[in-house]
Coordinates of C-alpha atoms in Angstrom, one line a residue:
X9 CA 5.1 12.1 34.0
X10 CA 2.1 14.3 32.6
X11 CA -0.9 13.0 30.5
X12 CA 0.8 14.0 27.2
X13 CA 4.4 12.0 28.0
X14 CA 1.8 9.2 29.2
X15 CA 0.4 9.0 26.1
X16 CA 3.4 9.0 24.0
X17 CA 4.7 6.4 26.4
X18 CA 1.7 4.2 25.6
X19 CA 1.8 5.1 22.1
X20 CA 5.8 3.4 22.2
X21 CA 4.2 0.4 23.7
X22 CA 1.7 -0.4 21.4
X23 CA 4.4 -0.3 18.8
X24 CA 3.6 3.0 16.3
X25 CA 6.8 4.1 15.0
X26 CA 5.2 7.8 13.5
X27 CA 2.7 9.6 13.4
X28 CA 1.3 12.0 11.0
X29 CA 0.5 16.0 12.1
X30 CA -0.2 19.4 11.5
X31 CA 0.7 22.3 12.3
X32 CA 0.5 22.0 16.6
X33 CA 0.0 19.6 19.6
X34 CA 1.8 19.0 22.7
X35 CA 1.6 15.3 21.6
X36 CA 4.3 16.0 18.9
X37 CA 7.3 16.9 20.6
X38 CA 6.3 14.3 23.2
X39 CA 6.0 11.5 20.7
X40 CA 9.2 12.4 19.1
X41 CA 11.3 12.4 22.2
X42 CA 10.0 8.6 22.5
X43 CA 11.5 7.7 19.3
X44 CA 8.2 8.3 17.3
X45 CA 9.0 10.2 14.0
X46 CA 6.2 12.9 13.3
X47 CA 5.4 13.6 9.7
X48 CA 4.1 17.2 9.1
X49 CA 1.8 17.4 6.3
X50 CA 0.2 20.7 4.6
X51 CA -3.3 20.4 6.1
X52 CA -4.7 18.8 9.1
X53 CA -6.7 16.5 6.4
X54 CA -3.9 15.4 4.7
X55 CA -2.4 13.9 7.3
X56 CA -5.6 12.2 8.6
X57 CA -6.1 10.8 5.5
X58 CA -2.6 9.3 5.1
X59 CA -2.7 7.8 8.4
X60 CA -5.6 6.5 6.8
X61 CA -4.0 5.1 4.1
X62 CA -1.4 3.5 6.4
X63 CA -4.6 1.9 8.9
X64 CA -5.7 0.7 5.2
X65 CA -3.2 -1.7 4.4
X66 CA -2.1 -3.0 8.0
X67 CA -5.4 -4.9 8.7
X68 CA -6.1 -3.9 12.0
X69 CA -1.8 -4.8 12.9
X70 CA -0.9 -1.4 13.1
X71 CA -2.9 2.2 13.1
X72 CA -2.3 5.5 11.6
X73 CA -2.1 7.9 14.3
X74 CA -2.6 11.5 13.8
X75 CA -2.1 14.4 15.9
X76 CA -3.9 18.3 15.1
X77 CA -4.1 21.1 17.1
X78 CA -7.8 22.6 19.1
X79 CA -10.1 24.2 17.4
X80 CA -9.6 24.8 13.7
X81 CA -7.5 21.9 13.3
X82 CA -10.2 19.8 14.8
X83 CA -12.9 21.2 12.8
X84 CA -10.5 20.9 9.2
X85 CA -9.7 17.3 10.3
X86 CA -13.4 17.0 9.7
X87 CA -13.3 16.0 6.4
X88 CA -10.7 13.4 6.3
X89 CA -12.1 11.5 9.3
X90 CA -15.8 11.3 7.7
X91 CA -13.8 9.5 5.0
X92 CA -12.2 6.9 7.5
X93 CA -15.8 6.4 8.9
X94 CA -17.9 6.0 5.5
X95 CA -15.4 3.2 4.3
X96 CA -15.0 2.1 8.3
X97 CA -11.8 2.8 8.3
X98 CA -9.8 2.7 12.1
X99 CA -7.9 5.1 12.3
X100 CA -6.6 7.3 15.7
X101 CA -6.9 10.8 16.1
X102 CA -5.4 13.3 18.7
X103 CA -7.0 16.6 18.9
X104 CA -5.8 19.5 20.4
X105 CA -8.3 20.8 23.1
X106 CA -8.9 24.1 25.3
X107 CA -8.8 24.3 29.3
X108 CA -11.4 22.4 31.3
X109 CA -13.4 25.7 32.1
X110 CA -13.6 26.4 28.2
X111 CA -15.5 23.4 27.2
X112 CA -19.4 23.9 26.2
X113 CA -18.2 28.1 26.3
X114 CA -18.8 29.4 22.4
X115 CA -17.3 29.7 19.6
X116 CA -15.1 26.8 21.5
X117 CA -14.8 23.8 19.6
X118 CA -15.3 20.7 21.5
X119 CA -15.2 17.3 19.7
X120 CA -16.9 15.4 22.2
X121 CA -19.6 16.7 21.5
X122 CA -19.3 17.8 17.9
X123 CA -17.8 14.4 16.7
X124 CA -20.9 12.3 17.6
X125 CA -21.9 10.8 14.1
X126 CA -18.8 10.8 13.0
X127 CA -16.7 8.6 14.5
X128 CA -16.7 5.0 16.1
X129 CA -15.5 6.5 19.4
X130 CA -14.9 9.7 20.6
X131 CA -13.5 10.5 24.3
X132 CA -11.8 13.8 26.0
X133 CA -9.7 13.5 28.8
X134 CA -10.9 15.4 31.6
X135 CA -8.8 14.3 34.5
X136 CA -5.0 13.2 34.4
X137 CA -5.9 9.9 37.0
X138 CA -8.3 8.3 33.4
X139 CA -5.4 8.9 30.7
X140 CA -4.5 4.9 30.9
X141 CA -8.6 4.2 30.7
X142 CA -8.9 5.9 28.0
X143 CA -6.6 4.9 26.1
X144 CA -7.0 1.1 26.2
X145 CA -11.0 1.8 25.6
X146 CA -9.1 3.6 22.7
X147 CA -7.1 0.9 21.3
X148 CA -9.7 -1.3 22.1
X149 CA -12.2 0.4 19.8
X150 CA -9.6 0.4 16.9
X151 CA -8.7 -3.5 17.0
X152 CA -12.2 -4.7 18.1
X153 CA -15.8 -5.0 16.6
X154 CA -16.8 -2.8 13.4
X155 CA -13.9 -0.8 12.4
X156 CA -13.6 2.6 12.0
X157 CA -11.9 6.2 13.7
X158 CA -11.4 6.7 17.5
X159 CA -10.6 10.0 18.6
X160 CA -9.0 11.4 21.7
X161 CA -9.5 15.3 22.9
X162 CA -6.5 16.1 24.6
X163 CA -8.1 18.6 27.2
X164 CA -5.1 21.2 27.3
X165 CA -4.8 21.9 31.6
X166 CA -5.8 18.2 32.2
X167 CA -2.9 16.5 30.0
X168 CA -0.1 19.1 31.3
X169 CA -0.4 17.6 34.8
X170 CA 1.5 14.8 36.0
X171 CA -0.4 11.5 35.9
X172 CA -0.5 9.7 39.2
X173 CA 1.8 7.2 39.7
X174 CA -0.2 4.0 40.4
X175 CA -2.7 5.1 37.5
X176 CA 0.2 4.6 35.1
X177 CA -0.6 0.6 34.7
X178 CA -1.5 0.7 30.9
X179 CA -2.3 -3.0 29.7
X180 CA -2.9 -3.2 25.8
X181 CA -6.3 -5.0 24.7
X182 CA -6.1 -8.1 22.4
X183 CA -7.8 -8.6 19.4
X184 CA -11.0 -11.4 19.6
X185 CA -12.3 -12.2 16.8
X186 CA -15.9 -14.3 16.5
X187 CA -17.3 -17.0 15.0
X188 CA -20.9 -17.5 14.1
X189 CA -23.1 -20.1 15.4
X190 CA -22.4 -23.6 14.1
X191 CA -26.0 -23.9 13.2
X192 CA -25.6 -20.5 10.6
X193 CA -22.6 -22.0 9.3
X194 CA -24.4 -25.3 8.3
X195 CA -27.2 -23.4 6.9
X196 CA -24.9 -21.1 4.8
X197 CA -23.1 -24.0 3.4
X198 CA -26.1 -25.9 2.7
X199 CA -27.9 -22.7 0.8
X200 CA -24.7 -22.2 -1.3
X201 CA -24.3 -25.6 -2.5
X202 CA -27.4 -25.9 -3.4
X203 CA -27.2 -22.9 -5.7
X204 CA -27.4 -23.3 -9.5
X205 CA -25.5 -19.9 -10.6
X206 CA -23.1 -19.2 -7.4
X207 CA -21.0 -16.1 -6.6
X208 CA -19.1 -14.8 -4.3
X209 CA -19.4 -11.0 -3.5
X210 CA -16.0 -10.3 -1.5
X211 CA -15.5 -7.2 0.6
X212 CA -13.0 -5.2 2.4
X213 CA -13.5 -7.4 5.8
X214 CA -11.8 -10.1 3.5
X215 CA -8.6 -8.2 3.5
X216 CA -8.8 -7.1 7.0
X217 CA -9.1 -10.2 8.7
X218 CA -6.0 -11.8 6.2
X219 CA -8.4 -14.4 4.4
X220 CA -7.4 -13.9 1.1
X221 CA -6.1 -17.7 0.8
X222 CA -9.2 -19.1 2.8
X223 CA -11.1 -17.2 -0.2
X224 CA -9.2 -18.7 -2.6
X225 CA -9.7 -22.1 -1.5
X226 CA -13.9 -21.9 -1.1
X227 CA -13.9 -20.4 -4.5
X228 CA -12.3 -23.4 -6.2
X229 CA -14.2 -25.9 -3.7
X230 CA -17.6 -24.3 -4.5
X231 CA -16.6 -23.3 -8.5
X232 CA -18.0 -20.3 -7.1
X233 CA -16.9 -16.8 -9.3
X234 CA -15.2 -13.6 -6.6
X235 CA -16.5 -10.7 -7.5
X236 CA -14.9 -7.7 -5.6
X237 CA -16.1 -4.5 -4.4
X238 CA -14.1 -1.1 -4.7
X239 CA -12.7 -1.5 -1.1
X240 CA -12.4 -4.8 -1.6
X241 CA -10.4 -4.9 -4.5
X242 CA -7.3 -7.2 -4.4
X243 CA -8.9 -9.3 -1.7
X244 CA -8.5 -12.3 -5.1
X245 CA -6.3 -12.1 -7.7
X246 CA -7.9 -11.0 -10.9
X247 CA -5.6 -13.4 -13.2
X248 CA -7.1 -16.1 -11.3
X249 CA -9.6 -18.0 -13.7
X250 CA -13.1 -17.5 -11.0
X251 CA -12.3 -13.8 -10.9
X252 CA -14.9 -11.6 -12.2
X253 CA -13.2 -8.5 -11.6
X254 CA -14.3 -5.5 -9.2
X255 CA -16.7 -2.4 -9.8
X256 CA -17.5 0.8 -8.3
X257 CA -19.9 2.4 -10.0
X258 CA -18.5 1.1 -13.3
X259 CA -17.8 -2.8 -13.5
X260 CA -16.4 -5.5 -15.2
X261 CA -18.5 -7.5 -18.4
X262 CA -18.3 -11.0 -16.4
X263 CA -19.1 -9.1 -12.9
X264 CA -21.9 -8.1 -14.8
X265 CA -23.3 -11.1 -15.8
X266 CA -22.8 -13.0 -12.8
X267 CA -24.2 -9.9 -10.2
X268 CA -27.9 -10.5 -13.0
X269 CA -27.7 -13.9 -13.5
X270 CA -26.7 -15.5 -9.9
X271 CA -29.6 -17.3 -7.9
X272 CA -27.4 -17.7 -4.5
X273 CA -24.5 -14.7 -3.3
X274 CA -22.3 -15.1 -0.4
X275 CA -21.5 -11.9 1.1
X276 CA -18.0 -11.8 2.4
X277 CA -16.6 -9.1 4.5
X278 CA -18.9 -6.6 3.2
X279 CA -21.7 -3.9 4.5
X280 CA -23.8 -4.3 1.3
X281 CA -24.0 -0.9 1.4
X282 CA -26.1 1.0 -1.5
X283 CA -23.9 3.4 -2.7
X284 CA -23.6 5.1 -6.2
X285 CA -20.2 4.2 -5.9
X286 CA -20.8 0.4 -5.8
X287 CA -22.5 -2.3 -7.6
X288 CA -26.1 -2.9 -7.3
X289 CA -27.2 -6.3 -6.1
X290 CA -30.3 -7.5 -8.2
X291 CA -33.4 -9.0 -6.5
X292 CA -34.8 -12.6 -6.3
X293 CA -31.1 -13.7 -4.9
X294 CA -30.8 -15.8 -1.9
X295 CA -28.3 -13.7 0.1
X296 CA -25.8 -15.1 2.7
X297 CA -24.4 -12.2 4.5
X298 CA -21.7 -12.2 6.4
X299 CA -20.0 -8.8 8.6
X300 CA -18.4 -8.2 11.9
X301 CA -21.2 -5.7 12.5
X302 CA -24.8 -6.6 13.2
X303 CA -26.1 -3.2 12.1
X304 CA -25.4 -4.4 9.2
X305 CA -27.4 -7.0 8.5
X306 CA -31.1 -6.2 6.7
X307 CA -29.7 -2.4 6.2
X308 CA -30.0 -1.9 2.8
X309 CA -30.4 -5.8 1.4
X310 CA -32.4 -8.6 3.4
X311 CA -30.1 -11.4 4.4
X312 CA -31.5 -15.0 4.0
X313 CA -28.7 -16.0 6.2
X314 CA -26.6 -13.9 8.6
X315 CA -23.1 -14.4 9.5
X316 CA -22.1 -12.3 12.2
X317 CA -18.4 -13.1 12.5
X318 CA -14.6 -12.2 10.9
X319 CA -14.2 -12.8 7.9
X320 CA -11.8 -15.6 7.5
X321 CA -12.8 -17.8 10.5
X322 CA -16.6 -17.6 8.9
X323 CA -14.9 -18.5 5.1
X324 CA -12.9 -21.3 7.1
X325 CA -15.6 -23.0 8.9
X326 CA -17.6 -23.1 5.8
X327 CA -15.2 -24.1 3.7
X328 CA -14.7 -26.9 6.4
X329 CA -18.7 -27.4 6.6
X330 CA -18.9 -27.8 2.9
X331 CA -15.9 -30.7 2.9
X332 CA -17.7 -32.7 5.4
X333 CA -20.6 -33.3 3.4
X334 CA -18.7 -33.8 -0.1
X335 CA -16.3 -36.2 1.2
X336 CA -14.0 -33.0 0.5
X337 CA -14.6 -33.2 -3.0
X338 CA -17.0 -29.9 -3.1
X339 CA -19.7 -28.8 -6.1
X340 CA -19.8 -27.4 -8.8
X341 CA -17.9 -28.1 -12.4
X342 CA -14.6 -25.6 -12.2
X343 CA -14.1 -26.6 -15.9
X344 CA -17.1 -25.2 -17.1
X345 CA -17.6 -22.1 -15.4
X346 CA -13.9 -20.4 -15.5
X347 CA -14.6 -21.1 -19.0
X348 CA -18.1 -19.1 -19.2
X349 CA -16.0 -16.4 -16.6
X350 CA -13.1 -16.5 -19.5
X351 CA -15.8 -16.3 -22.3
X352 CA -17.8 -13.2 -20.8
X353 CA -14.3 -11.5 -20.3
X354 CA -13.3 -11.9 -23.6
X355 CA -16.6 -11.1 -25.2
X356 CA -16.4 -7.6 -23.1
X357 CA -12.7 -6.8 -23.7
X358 CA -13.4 -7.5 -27.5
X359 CA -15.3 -4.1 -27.1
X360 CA -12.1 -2.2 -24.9
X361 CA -9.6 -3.5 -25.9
X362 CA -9.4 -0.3 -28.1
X363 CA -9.5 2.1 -26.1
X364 CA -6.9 0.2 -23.6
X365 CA -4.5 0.3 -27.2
X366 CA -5.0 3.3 -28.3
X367 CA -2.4 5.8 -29.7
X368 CA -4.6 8.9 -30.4
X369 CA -3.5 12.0 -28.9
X370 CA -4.4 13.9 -26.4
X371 CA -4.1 10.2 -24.8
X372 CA -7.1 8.5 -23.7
X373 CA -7.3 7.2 -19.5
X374 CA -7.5 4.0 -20.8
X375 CA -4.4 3.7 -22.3
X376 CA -2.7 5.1 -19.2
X377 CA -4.1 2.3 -17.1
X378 CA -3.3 -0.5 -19.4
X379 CA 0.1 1.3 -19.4
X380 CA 0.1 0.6 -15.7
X381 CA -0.8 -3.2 -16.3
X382 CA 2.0 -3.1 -18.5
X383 CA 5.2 -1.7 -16.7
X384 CA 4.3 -2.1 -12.9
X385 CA 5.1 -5.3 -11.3
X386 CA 1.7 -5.8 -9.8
X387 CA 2.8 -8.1 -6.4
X388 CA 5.4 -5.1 -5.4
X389 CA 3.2 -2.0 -6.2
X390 CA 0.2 -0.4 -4.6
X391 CA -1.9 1.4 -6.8
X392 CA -5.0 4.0 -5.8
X393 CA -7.2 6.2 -7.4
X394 CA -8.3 9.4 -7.3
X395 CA -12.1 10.5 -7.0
X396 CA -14.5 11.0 -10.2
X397 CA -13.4 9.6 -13.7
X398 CA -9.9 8.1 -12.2
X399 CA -11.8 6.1 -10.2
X400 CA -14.4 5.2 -12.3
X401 CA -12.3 4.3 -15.2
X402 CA -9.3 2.6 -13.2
X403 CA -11.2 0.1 -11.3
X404 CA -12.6 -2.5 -13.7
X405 CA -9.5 -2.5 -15.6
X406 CA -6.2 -2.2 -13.7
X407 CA -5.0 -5.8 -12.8
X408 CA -5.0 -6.5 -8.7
X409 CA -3.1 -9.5 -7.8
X410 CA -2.1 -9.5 -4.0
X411 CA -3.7 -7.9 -1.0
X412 CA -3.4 -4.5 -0.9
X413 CA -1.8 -4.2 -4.4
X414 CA -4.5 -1.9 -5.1
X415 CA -6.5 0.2 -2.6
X416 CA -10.2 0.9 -3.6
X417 CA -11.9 3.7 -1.5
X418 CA -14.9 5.5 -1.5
X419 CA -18.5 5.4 0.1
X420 CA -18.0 9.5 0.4
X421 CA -15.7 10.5 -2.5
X422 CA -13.1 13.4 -1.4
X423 CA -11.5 14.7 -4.3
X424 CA -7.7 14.5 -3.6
X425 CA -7.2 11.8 -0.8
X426 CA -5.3 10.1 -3.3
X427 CA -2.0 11.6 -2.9
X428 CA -1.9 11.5 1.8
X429 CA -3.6 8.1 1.6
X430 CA -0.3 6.7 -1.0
X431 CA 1.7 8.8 1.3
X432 CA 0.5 6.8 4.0
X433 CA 1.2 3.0 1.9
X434 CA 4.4 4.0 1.2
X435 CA 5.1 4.6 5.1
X436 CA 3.7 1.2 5.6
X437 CA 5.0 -1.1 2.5
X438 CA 8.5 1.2 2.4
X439 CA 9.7 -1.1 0.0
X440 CA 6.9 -1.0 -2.9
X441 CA 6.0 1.2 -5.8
X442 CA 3.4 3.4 -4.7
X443 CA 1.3 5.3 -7.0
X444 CA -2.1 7.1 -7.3
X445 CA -4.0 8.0 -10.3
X446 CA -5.7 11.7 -10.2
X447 CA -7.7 14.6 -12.0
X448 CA -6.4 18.0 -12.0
X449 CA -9.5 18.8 -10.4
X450 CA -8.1 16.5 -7.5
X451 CA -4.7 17.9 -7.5
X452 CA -6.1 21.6 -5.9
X453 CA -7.0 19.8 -3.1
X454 CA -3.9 17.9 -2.1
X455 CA -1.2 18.8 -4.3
X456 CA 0.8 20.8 -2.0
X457 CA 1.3 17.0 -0.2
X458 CA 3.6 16.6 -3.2
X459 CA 6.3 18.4 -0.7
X460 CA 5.1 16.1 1.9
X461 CA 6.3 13.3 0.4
X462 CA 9.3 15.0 -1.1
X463 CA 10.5 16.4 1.9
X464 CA 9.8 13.0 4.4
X465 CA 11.4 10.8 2.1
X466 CA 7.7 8.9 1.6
X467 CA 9.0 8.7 -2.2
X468 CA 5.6 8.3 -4.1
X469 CA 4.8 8.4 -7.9
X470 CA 1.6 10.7 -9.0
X471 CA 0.5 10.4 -12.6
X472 CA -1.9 13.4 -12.9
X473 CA -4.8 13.1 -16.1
X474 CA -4.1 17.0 -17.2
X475 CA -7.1 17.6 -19.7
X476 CA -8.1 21.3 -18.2
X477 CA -11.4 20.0 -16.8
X478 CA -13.4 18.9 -14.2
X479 CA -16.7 16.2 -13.8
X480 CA -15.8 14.2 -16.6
X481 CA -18.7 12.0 -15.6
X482 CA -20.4 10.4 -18.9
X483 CA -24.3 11.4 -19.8
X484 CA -25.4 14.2 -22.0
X485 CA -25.2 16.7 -19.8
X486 CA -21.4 15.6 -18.4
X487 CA -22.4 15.3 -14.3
X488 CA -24.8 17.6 -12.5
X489 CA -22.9 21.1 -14.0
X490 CA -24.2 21.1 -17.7
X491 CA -23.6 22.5 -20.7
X492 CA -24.5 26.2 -20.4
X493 CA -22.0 26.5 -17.3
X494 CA -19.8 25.1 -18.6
X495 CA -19.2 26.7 -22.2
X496 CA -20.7 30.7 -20.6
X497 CA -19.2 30.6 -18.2
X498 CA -16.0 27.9 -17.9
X499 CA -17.3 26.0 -15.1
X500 CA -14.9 23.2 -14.2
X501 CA -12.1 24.5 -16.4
X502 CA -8.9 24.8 -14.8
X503 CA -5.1 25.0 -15.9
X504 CA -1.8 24.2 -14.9
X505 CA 1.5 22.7 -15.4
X506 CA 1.9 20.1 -13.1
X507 CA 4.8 18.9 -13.3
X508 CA 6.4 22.0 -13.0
X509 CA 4.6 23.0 -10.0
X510 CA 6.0 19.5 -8.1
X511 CA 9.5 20.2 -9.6
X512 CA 8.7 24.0 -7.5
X513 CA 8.2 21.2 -4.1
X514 CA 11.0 19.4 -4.6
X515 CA 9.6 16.4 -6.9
X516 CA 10.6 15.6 -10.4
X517 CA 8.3 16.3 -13.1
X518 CA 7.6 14.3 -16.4
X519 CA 5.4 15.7 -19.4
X520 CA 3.8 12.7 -21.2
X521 CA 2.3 13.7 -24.4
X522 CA 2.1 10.5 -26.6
X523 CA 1.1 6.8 -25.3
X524 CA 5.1 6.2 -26.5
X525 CA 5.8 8.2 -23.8
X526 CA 3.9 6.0 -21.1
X527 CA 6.2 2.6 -20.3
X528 CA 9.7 5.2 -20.2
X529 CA 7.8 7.5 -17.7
X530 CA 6.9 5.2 -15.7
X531 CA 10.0 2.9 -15.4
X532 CA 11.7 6.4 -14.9
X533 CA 9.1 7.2 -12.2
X534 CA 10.2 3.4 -10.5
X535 CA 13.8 4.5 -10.7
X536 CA 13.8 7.3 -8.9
X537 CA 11.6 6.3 -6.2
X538 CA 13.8 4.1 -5.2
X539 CA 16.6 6.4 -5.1
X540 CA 14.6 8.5 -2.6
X541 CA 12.8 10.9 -4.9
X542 CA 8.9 11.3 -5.6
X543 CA 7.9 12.1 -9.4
X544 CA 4.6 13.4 -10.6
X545 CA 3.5 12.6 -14.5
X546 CA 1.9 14.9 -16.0
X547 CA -0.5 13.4 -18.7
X548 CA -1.8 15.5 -21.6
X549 CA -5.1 13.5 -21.3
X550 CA -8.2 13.7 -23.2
X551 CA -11.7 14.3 -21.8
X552 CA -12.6 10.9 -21.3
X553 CA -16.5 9.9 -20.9
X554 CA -16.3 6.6 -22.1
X555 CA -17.3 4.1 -19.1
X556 CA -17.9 0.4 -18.8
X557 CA -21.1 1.1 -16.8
X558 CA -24.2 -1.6 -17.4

């Protein structure tokens, strides 16, 4: 058996069942002989980012595994795996290499040594006796510690020979997950109860470690409000009466007021990084910070108290801590803050509500997303966003309800990861309505993944915001391009008819043009998916600049 069969071999055992690829790599055929369906996409980025999307959702259970040839496809793979590694992401990537006595020998692309930076691991296989090694050390990396990519450099002459026989002894690492000291934990609870204006600041380590009722159930001991960052959005359910809704660079009215007014924040699951595409945390807090990586800790924000751990055995133990010394009763009056939480909601709806209702034409974003509110059933969809003024608009104000009902994304911002990364949900959660929300401007990048999803059977539904523009950020001088570029020389105007473009690729279009128009295109869009077939809407959308920014 050679290092390639090995690997698909090993591959089998640890239970993937396909693996996203493009155009070449021995790895392919090999993988598909094992009973590993390969799923071509149009660019080598595409299909990291979908296995991306499918690592996303399958909390560290399963992993998206992606396989691209040497040399250019491991340098265009580039830009999909920076994504997994700003949002820590673990996903596993196979790249095509050249013959042992080519490495370090330019222009030859070697991401050994090119990938340092990028990735959480990176490893080339240099003789066929270490394929077993470094694959556990592989698998290892993706279930274990911080997460984020692993990439293997399949040396071409090295994985074409046979594997020796007694090297092929593959064992599978388990996944450990920590605890923090006892004495931490007691501190934590201690600081947090004492608090006079708690919150809860919940991250995408919440969703990834499963604690989503664990949250639940320290929120309602502590009367504590969740507020949830852009990654980890859905991680609590937004109907529930503590929820103060997530943010990106935009946020909710209540997330507002609590992320000004709170004297005490527990950190959950979270970097704290500062990021334009996040919320800023105010100083003069107390900060309880809790990560599964170290590095994290006093980066950007000074922790009070650090709580090195996983997520839900850290929210367990204090929720445990906190019982012990209330006689299980816990603090707080629940009464009286859901109904300052429900009050501050409703004093900043009063002043959205309507845009979310409108009916002028061309129609405005927000009426799309309350349209989404309105016909999905939230607990069997997964909704994304696009990059730019989907993103910005779509996150304070599309409902999440259960894990992974909505995927936030987006410490670096790659316009058109939308459509691969709800390719890769819909290979995950088969069964689920799975839709992203995009810019024209985004649809260049990806759109030809439209066919993808067409031809796989990964039936997805893309509603596309078709206003002929690009940067529809708010401020005077509409982002960074400005006025005299724009109108002299029609920077960041594009055109197109989408939907007739994805009819081209085997998808069915729908032209929206009133807000009438929404709820039928959309229950149309839910019909067809499950039949097999994947629909793009195409919007006529205004040039939207309103934002609920603070």
């Amino acid at each position: 058996m050679n290092g390639i069969d090995y690997i698909a071999q090993i591959l089998k055992q640890e239970g993937v069942e396909w693996m996203s690829c493009f155009p070449s790599n021995p790895l392919i055929s090999a993988a598909a002989r094992v009973g590993i369906r390969p799923v071509a996409f149009r660019h080598e980025r595409g299909a990291v980012m979908a296995a991306d999307g499918y690592s996303r959702i399958s909390d560290r259970q399963r992993f998206g595994v992606v396989a691209v040839q040497a040399q250019a496809g491991a340098e265009n793979a580039m830009g999909g795996i920076a994504q997994a590694y700003a949002d820590n992401i673990p996903v596993l990537v196979f790249l095509g290499g050249n013959n042992l006595d080519r490495l370090s020998v330019k222009p030859n692309f070697t991401a050994a040594q090119a990938y340092n930076g990028w990735v959480k691991h990176v490893e080339a296989i240099y003789t066929p006796a270490q394929v077993g090694d470094v694959m556990r050390r592989a698998f290892n990396a993706l279930r274990n510690g911080p997460p984020g990519p692993v990439v293997v450099e399949l040396t071409a002459d090295v994985c074409s020979q046979d594997v020796p026989e007694q090297m092929q002894t593959y064992k599978s690492p388990k996944l450990i997950r920590q605890i923090p000291e006892a004495t931490d934990i007691e501190a934590a609870a201690a600081a947090f109860m004492n608090g006079k204006h708690r919150m809860i600041w919940a991250g995408a380590g919440v969703l990834f470690s499963g604690a989503t009722a664990a949250l639940r159930e320290l929120a309602e001991l502590t009367a504590a409000p969740v507020f949830c960052t852009m990654p980890g959005k859905s991680a609590f359910d937004e109907r529930h009466p503590l929820a103060l809704g997530a943010g990106s660079g935009t946020t909710t009215g209540p997330a507002h007021e609590w992320l000004t007014n709170s004297d005490v924040m527990l950190a959950l699951g979270s970097s704290l990084t500062r990021t334009p595409y996040g919320q800023k945390i105010q100083p003069g807090k107390t900060i309880i910070h809790n990560t599964n990586n170290p590095d994290d800790l006093n980066k950007d924000e000074a922790a009070d108290i650090g709580l090195v751990g996983d997520t839900r055995l850290t929210i367990e133990a204090l929720t445990a801590r906190i019982k012990s010394e209330t006689n299980g009763k816990g603090v707080g009056d629940r009464n009286q803050v859901e109904a300052a939480v429900a009050a501050a909601k409703e004093k900043w709806m009063a002043e959205w509500r309507p845009a979310l209702t409108s009916d002028e034409e061309p129609i405005t974003y927000y009426r799309v997303i309350q349209a989404l509110n309105d016909t999905l059933d939230p607990e069997n969809s997964i909704v994304t966003h696009d990059a730019g003024a989907p993103r910005d608009t779509i996150v304070p104000f599309y409902q999440a309800t259960t894990p992974h009902s909505y995927i936030g994304w987006g410490k670096t911002t790659h316009l058109g990861f939308g459509i691969p990364l709800i390719i890769g949900a819909k290979m995950a959660e088969p069964q689920k309505f799975c839709l992203n929300l995009m810019g024209d401007g985004a649809f260049g990048m990806s759109g030809t993944d439209i066919e993808t999803a067409a031809r796989s059977g990964a039936a997805i539904t893309t509603v596309l915001l078709n206003n002929s523009a690009m940067a529809t950020y708010s401020g005077p001088t509409q982002g960074t391009i400005g006025a005299k570029a724009r109108e002299q020389y029609g920077v960041s105007t594009m055109h197109g008819d989408y939907a007739k473009i994805a009819e081209g690729m085997g998808a069915v279009g729908i032209h929206v043009t009133k807000p009438s128009e929404l709820g039928p295109a959309l229950q149309e869009a839910q019909r067809l998916n499950a039949s097999g077939r994947t629909v793009l809407i195409d919007v006529k959308a205004n040039v939207e600049d309103r934002r609920s920014r603070f």
